[in-house]
Short mmCIF file of C-alpha atoms in Angstrom, two decimals:
data_model
loop_
_atom_site.label_atom_id
_atom_site.label_comp_id
_atom_site.label_asym_id
_atom_site.label_seq_id
_atom_site.Cartn_x
_atom_site.Cartn_y
_atom_site.Cartn_z
CA MET A 1 2.85 115.76 34.42
CA GLN A 2 5.63 115.69 37.04
CA PRO A 3 8.78 113.87 35.88
CA VAL A 4 9.46 110.43 37.34
CA VAL A 5 12.93 111.32 38.65
CA GLY A 6 12.48 112.78 42.11
CA LEU A 7 9.35 110.78 42.95
CA GLU A 8 9.48 108.05 45.57
CA LEU A 9 7.50 104.85 45.01
CA GLU A 10 4.55 105.93 47.15
CA GLU A 11 4.36 109.23 45.27
CA LEU A 12 4.30 107.40 41.96
CA GLN A 13 1.51 105.18 43.26
CA ARG A 14 -0.54 108.21 44.27
CA ALA A 15 0.13 109.89 40.92
CA LEU A 16 -1.20 106.84 39.05
CA ALA A 17 -4.20 106.17 41.30
CA PRO A 18 -6.99 105.34 40.83
CA GLU A 19 -6.60 104.72 37.10
CA TRP A 20 -3.61 102.39 37.26
CA PRO A 21 -2.83 99.50 39.62
CA LYS A 22 0.12 99.79 42.01
CA PHE A 23 2.32 97.41 40.04
CA ARG A 24 2.49 99.97 37.23
CA ALA A 25 4.13 102.42 39.63
CA ARG A 26 6.64 99.72 40.55
CA GLN A 27 7.38 99.15 36.85
CA LEU A 28 8.06 102.85 36.34
CA TYR A 29 10.21 103.05 39.46
CA ASP A 30 12.20 99.99 38.47
CA ALA A 31 12.74 101.19 34.90
CA VAL A 32 14.03 104.65 35.85
CA TYR A 33 15.96 104.02 39.06
CA ARG A 34 17.18 100.42 38.90
CA ARG A 35 17.50 99.91 35.13
CA LYS A 36 18.38 103.60 34.56
CA ILE A 37 16.29 103.96 31.42
CA SER A 38 16.20 107.58 30.29
CA ASP A 39 13.39 107.18 27.70
CA LEU A 40 10.33 105.23 28.79
CA GLY A 41 9.35 104.78 25.16
CA ALA A 42 11.79 101.86 25.15
CA VAL A 43 9.96 100.00 27.97
CA SER A 44 7.81 97.52 26.06
CA ASN A 45 5.93 96.14 29.08
CA LEU A 46 4.44 99.57 29.92
CA PRO A 47 1.13 100.71 28.43
CA LYS A 48 1.60 103.21 25.63
CA ARG A 49 0.26 106.14 27.66
CA LEU A 50 2.73 105.52 30.48
CA ARG A 51 5.62 105.32 28.03
CA SER A 52 5.10 109.01 27.30
CA TRP A 53 5.69 109.99 30.95
CA PRO A 54 8.73 112.32 31.13
CA VAL A 55 11.74 110.92 32.99
CA GLY A 56 13.16 114.35 33.77
CA LEU A 57 16.94 113.95 33.52
CA PRO A 58 19.03 117.11 33.03
CA ALA A 59 20.52 117.59 29.58
CA ILE A 60 24.28 117.54 29.00
CA GLU A 61 25.04 121.01 27.70
CA LYS A 62 28.81 120.51 27.64
CA ARG A 63 31.31 117.96 28.88
CA TYR A 64 34.89 118.90 29.68
CA ASP A 65 37.36 116.01 29.75
CA SER A 66 40.52 116.39 31.86
CA CYS A 67 43.87 114.82 31.06
CA ASP A 68 43.54 112.82 34.31
CA GLY A 69 40.22 111.21 33.31
CA THR A 70 37.99 113.56 35.31
CA ARG A 71 34.90 114.88 33.54
CA ARG A 72 33.13 118.14 34.35
CA TYR A 73 29.54 118.30 33.16
CA LEU A 74 27.57 121.45 32.54
CA LEU A 75 23.98 120.22 32.90
CA ARG A 76 20.92 122.16 31.80
CA LEU A 77 17.81 121.92 33.99
CA GLY A 78 14.20 122.12 32.88
CA ASP A 79 13.98 125.87 33.50
CA GLY A 80 17.12 126.58 31.48
CA ARG A 81 19.47 127.09 34.44
CA THR A 82 22.77 125.23 34.44
CA ILE A 83 24.64 123.39 37.19
CA GLU A 84 27.87 121.40 37.33
CA THR A 85 28.58 117.79 38.16
CA VAL A 86 31.98 116.08 38.19
CA TRP A 87 32.86 112.43 37.58
CA MET A 88 36.20 111.17 38.90
CA PRO A 89 37.17 107.61 37.95
CA GLU A 90 39.92 105.94 39.94
CA GLY A 91 40.73 102.29 39.34
CA GLU A 92 37.78 100.06 40.11
CA ARG A 93 35.78 102.83 41.78
CA SER A 94 34.58 106.28 40.87
CA THR A 95 33.13 109.34 42.55
CA ILE A 96 30.34 111.61 41.32
CA CYS A 97 30.45 115.10 42.84
CA ILE A 98 26.95 116.59 42.65
CA SER A 99 25.39 119.99 43.26
CA SER A 100 22.55 120.71 45.70
CA GLN A 101 21.90 124.31 44.66
CA ALA A 102 22.43 126.41 41.54
CA GLY A 103 25.18 128.71 42.76
CA CYS A 104 25.91 129.09 46.48
CA PRO A 105 24.96 131.63 49.18
CA VAL A 106 27.73 130.91 51.69
CA ASN A 107 30.49 133.17 50.29
CA CYS A 108 33.63 131.30 51.33
CA ARG A 109 36.49 133.57 50.27
CA PHE A 110 38.58 130.85 48.62
CA CYS A 111 35.80 129.29 46.48
CA LEU A 112 34.92 130.23 42.91
CA THR A 113 31.35 128.97 43.30
CA ALA A 114 30.74 131.67 45.92
CA LEU A 115 31.19 134.29 43.19
CA LEU A 116 28.00 133.04 41.52
CA GLY A 117 25.76 133.78 44.51
CA LEU A 118 22.62 131.70 45.05
CA GLU A 119 20.26 131.22 42.12
CA ARG A 120 17.93 128.61 43.60
CA ASN A 121 17.64 125.29 45.42
CA LEU A 122 17.59 122.11 43.36
CA THR A 123 14.69 119.69 43.61
CA ALA A 124 15.29 116.12 44.74
CA GLY A 125 14.83 115.08 41.11
CA GLU A 126 17.47 117.51 39.92
CA ILE A 127 19.91 116.17 42.52
CA VAL A 128 19.27 112.51 41.68
CA GLY A 129 19.13 113.31 37.97
CA GLN A 130 22.79 114.34 38.02
CA VAL A 131 23.78 110.87 39.21
CA LEU A 132 21.58 109.10 36.66
CA ARG A 133 22.79 111.24 33.76
CA VAL A 134 26.49 110.77 34.62
CA ALA A 135 25.94 107.04 35.21
CA GLU A 136 24.31 106.77 31.79
CA ASP A 137 27.08 108.72 30.06
CA ASN A 138 29.79 106.55 31.62
CA LEU A 139 27.96 103.20 31.62
CA LEU A 140 28.13 102.93 35.41
CA GLU A 141 26.37 100.46 37.66
CA ALA A 142 26.11 101.59 41.28
CA ASN A 143 27.14 98.31 42.88
CA ALA A 144 29.37 96.74 40.25
CA ASP A 145 31.37 99.92 39.72
CA ARG A 146 31.64 101.03 43.37
CA VAL A 147 30.18 104.47 42.79
CA ASN A 148 30.61 107.06 45.56
CA ILE A 149 28.51 110.22 45.78
CA VAL A 150 29.79 113.44 47.33
CA MET A 151 27.49 116.44 47.73
CA MET A 152 30.37 118.87 47.33
CA GLY A 153 29.47 120.59 44.07
CA GLN A 154 27.63 123.88 43.82
CA GLY A 155 25.67 124.89 46.92
CA GLU A 156 25.36 124.35 50.67
CA PRO A 157 23.44 121.05 51.03
CA LEU A 158 22.09 121.79 54.52
CA LEU A 159 20.34 124.92 53.23
CA ASN A 160 18.34 122.61 50.96
CA LEU A 161 18.02 119.79 53.45
CA ALA A 162 14.53 118.48 52.63
CA ASN A 163 15.41 117.91 48.98
CA VAL A 164 18.86 116.55 49.85
CA LEU A 165 17.34 114.00 52.25
CA LYS A 166 14.73 112.90 49.72
CA ALA A 167 17.46 112.54 47.09
CA THR A 168 19.50 110.47 49.55
CA ARG A 169 16.58 108.11 50.14
CA LEU A 170 16.19 107.63 46.39
CA LEU A 171 19.92 107.11 45.85
CA ALA A 172 20.17 104.63 48.74
CA ASP A 173 17.02 102.58 48.05
CA PRO A 174 18.21 98.98 47.56
CA ASP A 175 15.29 98.44 45.16
CA GLY A 176 16.35 101.41 43.06
CA ILE A 177 19.72 103.06 42.46
CA ALA A 178 21.12 101.11 45.42
CA ILE A 179 24.08 103.25 46.51
CA SER A 180 24.80 102.52 50.16
CA PRO A 181 24.64 105.47 52.60
CA ARG A 182 28.23 104.47 53.46
CA ARG A 183 29.18 105.78 50.01
CA ILE A 184 27.22 109.05 50.11
CA THR A 185 28.81 112.10 51.78
CA LEU A 186 27.40 115.55 52.42
CA SER A 187 29.76 118.48 52.95
CA THR A 188 28.64 121.54 54.91
CA SER A 189 30.12 124.87 55.94
CA GLY A 190 28.55 124.28 59.36
CA ILE A 191 24.83 125.14 59.55
CA ILE A 192 24.44 124.00 63.16
CA PRO A 193 20.62 123.68 63.45
CA LYS A 194 20.55 121.67 60.23
CA ILE A 195 23.34 119.38 61.45
CA GLU A 196 21.12 118.60 64.43
CA GLU A 197 18.16 117.98 62.08
CA LEU A 198 20.26 115.72 59.85
CA ALA A 199 21.30 113.68 62.87
CA ARG A 200 17.68 112.61 63.48
CA GLU A 201 17.18 111.15 60.01
CA PRO A 202 17.13 107.33 59.66
CA VAL A 203 18.55 107.48 56.11
CA ARG A 204 21.27 110.10 55.79
CA PRO A 205 24.64 110.65 54.14
CA LYS A 206 27.92 110.70 55.99
CA LEU A 207 28.80 114.14 57.32
CA ALA A 208 31.82 116.20 56.28
CA ILE A 209 32.58 119.61 57.81
CA SER A 210 34.43 122.26 55.83
CA LEU A 211 36.73 123.59 58.57
CA ASN A 212 39.48 125.58 56.78
CA ALA A 213 40.71 127.50 59.82
CA SER A 214 42.29 126.88 63.20
CA SER A 215 40.65 129.73 65.13
CA GLU A 216 37.39 131.67 65.30
CA GLU A 217 38.96 134.87 64.02
CA GLN A 218 40.64 133.15 61.09
CA ARG A 219 37.48 131.28 60.13
CA ARG A 220 35.36 134.45 60.22
CA GLU A 221 37.70 135.98 57.67
CA LEU A 222 37.70 132.95 55.38
CA MET A 223 34.11 131.80 55.95
CA PRO A 224 31.83 134.71 56.91
CA ILE A 225 29.07 132.28 57.93
CA THR A 226 31.13 131.77 61.11
CA ARG A 227 29.76 135.10 62.35
CA LYS A 228 26.40 133.36 62.71
CA TYR A 229 27.54 129.83 63.56
CA HIS A 230 30.60 130.12 65.78
CA LEU A 231 33.47 127.66 65.59
CA ALA A 232 33.21 126.51 69.22
CA ASP A 233 29.49 125.83 68.78
CA LEU A 234 30.16 123.93 65.56
CA ILE A 235 32.71 121.69 67.26
CA GLU A 236 30.24 121.04 70.09
CA ALA A 237 27.55 120.09 67.56
CA CYS A 238 30.03 117.66 66.01
CA ARG A 239 30.80 116.24 69.44
CA LYS A 240 27.09 115.51 69.95
CA TYR A 241 26.52 114.13 66.45
CA PRO A 242 25.37 110.47 66.66
CA LEU A 243 27.80 108.51 64.50
CA ARG A 244 26.80 105.08 63.23
CA PRO A 245 29.09 102.18 64.30
CA TRP A 246 31.02 102.22 61.01
CA GLU A 247 31.24 106.01 60.70
CA LYS A 248 33.75 108.79 61.30
CA LEU A 249 33.25 112.52 60.92
CA THR A 250 35.27 114.02 58.09
CA PHE A 251 36.78 117.49 58.36
CA GLU A 252 38.04 119.26 55.25
CA TYR A 253 40.75 121.88 55.37
CA VAL A 254 41.72 124.03 52.38
CA LEU A 255 45.32 125.16 52.84
CA LEU A 256 46.05 128.76 51.82
CA LYS A 257 49.67 129.85 51.50
CA GLY A 258 50.76 131.98 54.44
CA VAL A 259 47.21 132.21 55.82
CA ASN A 260 46.20 128.98 57.56
CA ASP A 261 49.02 126.54 56.75
CA SER A 262 51.58 127.06 59.51
CA ASP A 263 52.77 124.49 62.05
CA ALA A 264 50.93 126.51 64.71
CA ASP A 265 47.71 126.18 62.68
CA ALA A 266 48.21 122.43 62.49
CA ARG A 267 48.64 122.18 66.25
CA ARG A 268 45.52 124.28 66.84
CA VAL A 269 43.53 122.03 64.49
CA VAL A 270 44.65 118.98 66.47
CA LYS A 271 43.48 120.67 69.67
CA LEU A 272 40.14 121.65 68.11
CA LEU A 273 39.38 118.13 66.93
CA ALA A 274 40.66 116.31 70.01
CA ARG A 275 38.30 113.62 71.35
CA LEU A 276 36.28 113.53 68.13
CA ASN A 277 36.01 110.31 66.14
CA ALA A 278 37.19 112.02 62.98
CA LYS A 279 39.64 112.24 60.12
CA LEU A 280 41.04 115.31 58.35
CA ASN A 281 41.35 115.79 54.59
CA LEU A 282 43.82 118.43 53.46
CA ILE A 283 43.22 120.27 50.18
CA ALA A 284 45.91 122.57 48.81
CA LEU A 285 44.03 125.52 47.31
CA ASN A 286 42.84 124.94 43.77
CA PRO A 287 43.39 128.35 42.18
CA GLY A 288 41.05 130.39 40.02
CA PRO A 289 40.49 133.94 38.77
CA GLY A 290 39.16 136.26 41.46
CA ILE A 291 40.50 134.22 44.38
CA PRO A 292 42.94 136.33 46.48
CA TYR A 293 44.97 133.41 47.85
CA GLU A 294 47.85 131.22 46.70
CA THR A 295 48.51 127.49 46.81
CA PRO A 296 51.10 126.37 49.39
CA GLU A 297 54.14 124.38 48.35
CA PRO A 298 53.86 120.56 48.59
CA ALA A 299 56.48 120.51 51.37
CA ARG A 300 54.34 122.84 53.49
CA VAL A 301 51.27 120.64 52.94
CA ALA A 302 53.30 117.57 53.93
CA ALA A 303 54.59 119.29 57.07
CA PHE A 304 51.05 120.21 58.11
CA GLN A 305 49.93 116.62 57.58
CA HIS A 306 52.88 115.27 59.57
CA ILE A 307 51.85 117.27 62.66
CA VAL A 308 48.17 116.35 62.45
CA ARG A 309 48.81 112.70 61.69
CA ARG A 310 50.48 112.20 65.07
CA SER A 311 47.04 112.61 66.66
CA MET A 312 44.42 111.58 64.09
CA PRO A 313 44.06 110.19 60.55
CA CYS A 314 45.02 112.89 58.07
CA PHE A 315 45.06 112.61 54.28
CA ILE A 316 46.10 114.88 51.42
CA ARG A 317 43.39 115.00 48.80
CA LYS A 318 44.84 114.81 45.30
CA PRO A 319 43.41 117.51 43.02
CA ARG A 320 41.44 116.20 40.04
CA GLY A 321 40.46 117.98 36.85
CA LEU A 322 42.44 121.18 37.42
CA ASP A 323 42.88 121.73 33.69
CA VAL A 324 39.09 121.88 33.13
CA PHE A 325 38.14 123.74 36.35
CA ALA A 326 36.64 120.59 37.88
CA ALA A 327 38.59 120.53 41.16
CA CYS A 328 37.23 121.31 44.60
CA GLY A 329 36.22 124.97 44.86
CA GLN A 330 36.47 125.63 41.11
CA LEU A 331 32.88 125.11 39.95
CA LYS A 332 31.88 128.44 38.43
CA ARG A 333 30.80 127.36 34.94
CA MET A 334 34.23 128.32 33.68
CA GLU A 335 34.63 128.25 29.90
CA THR A 336 37.57 126.11 28.89
CA VAL A 337 38.24 124.55 25.51
CA PRO A 338 36.42 121.22 25.91
CA LEU A 339 37.97 118.04 24.67
CA THR A 340 34.47 116.64 24.31
CA THR A 341 31.23 118.55 23.80
CA SER A 342 27.89 116.81 24.03
#
């Protein structure tokens, strides 16, 4: 029996037909996605046989609690593989950073996840299940708690696009989990044909591009995927991308000391992104073992921002969860001494 999580309403209806009426599928859907019930045995208005249907949430293998409130989850999937999910509370809102693949095939030189290689794609249920499990563990309600979702964990989302899109539909369904597409963001290294495919979807996340370089040569060194999808072509694909009225493109830029953080780099970035309706997020490198780069000084990061901000919105992203390897680019199932183990 296929788990409920990952099935859309019509799929549930087909799975129950012809034995059960359609309203039973709606009851299941409502219980799992809207009410976020992880054990259907507790749903008294379901027939006994339907209460035994598996929900299919990943198990919390370990939970690492940071001094800044961030939580890194090591989640175990049905086949025994593990992935990582991060919860970052901040005031009245919070962000859940989810994985789209186990490991990652893209091999960015500054990212610990790249050292894992690709193990496999996640199903739509395994993607959505991360959100439901973290929401359950932190008593979150999607609307009341202003939950944001970023697909910036393990993996390249556009290389698992069908499952990512299905997961987005489930996350955004107002009759289910009800997280607005305005609060769901997908980050990509720049898989151009898939960006074009994403653009045609009626329900899709916001798009963020991992830029990290100011020239083709520099980006090839830092992100080898540039050899296949060239920087000029990527910028052109972004220029053609059909933004919704409320939407901007986001570009992300990891600053590496003495590599891509000079004033000249900043000016080249401004030139690259000219005439795009976009903003730039700066991320000072989050270090880790096996990464051959250093983190720039705060003054250098601020100087880079100052140049870019003359021409476009530019923000410095505050690192979260550094002490438990939960920050951007650090997800490699690192063993730290957990403050909490579940």
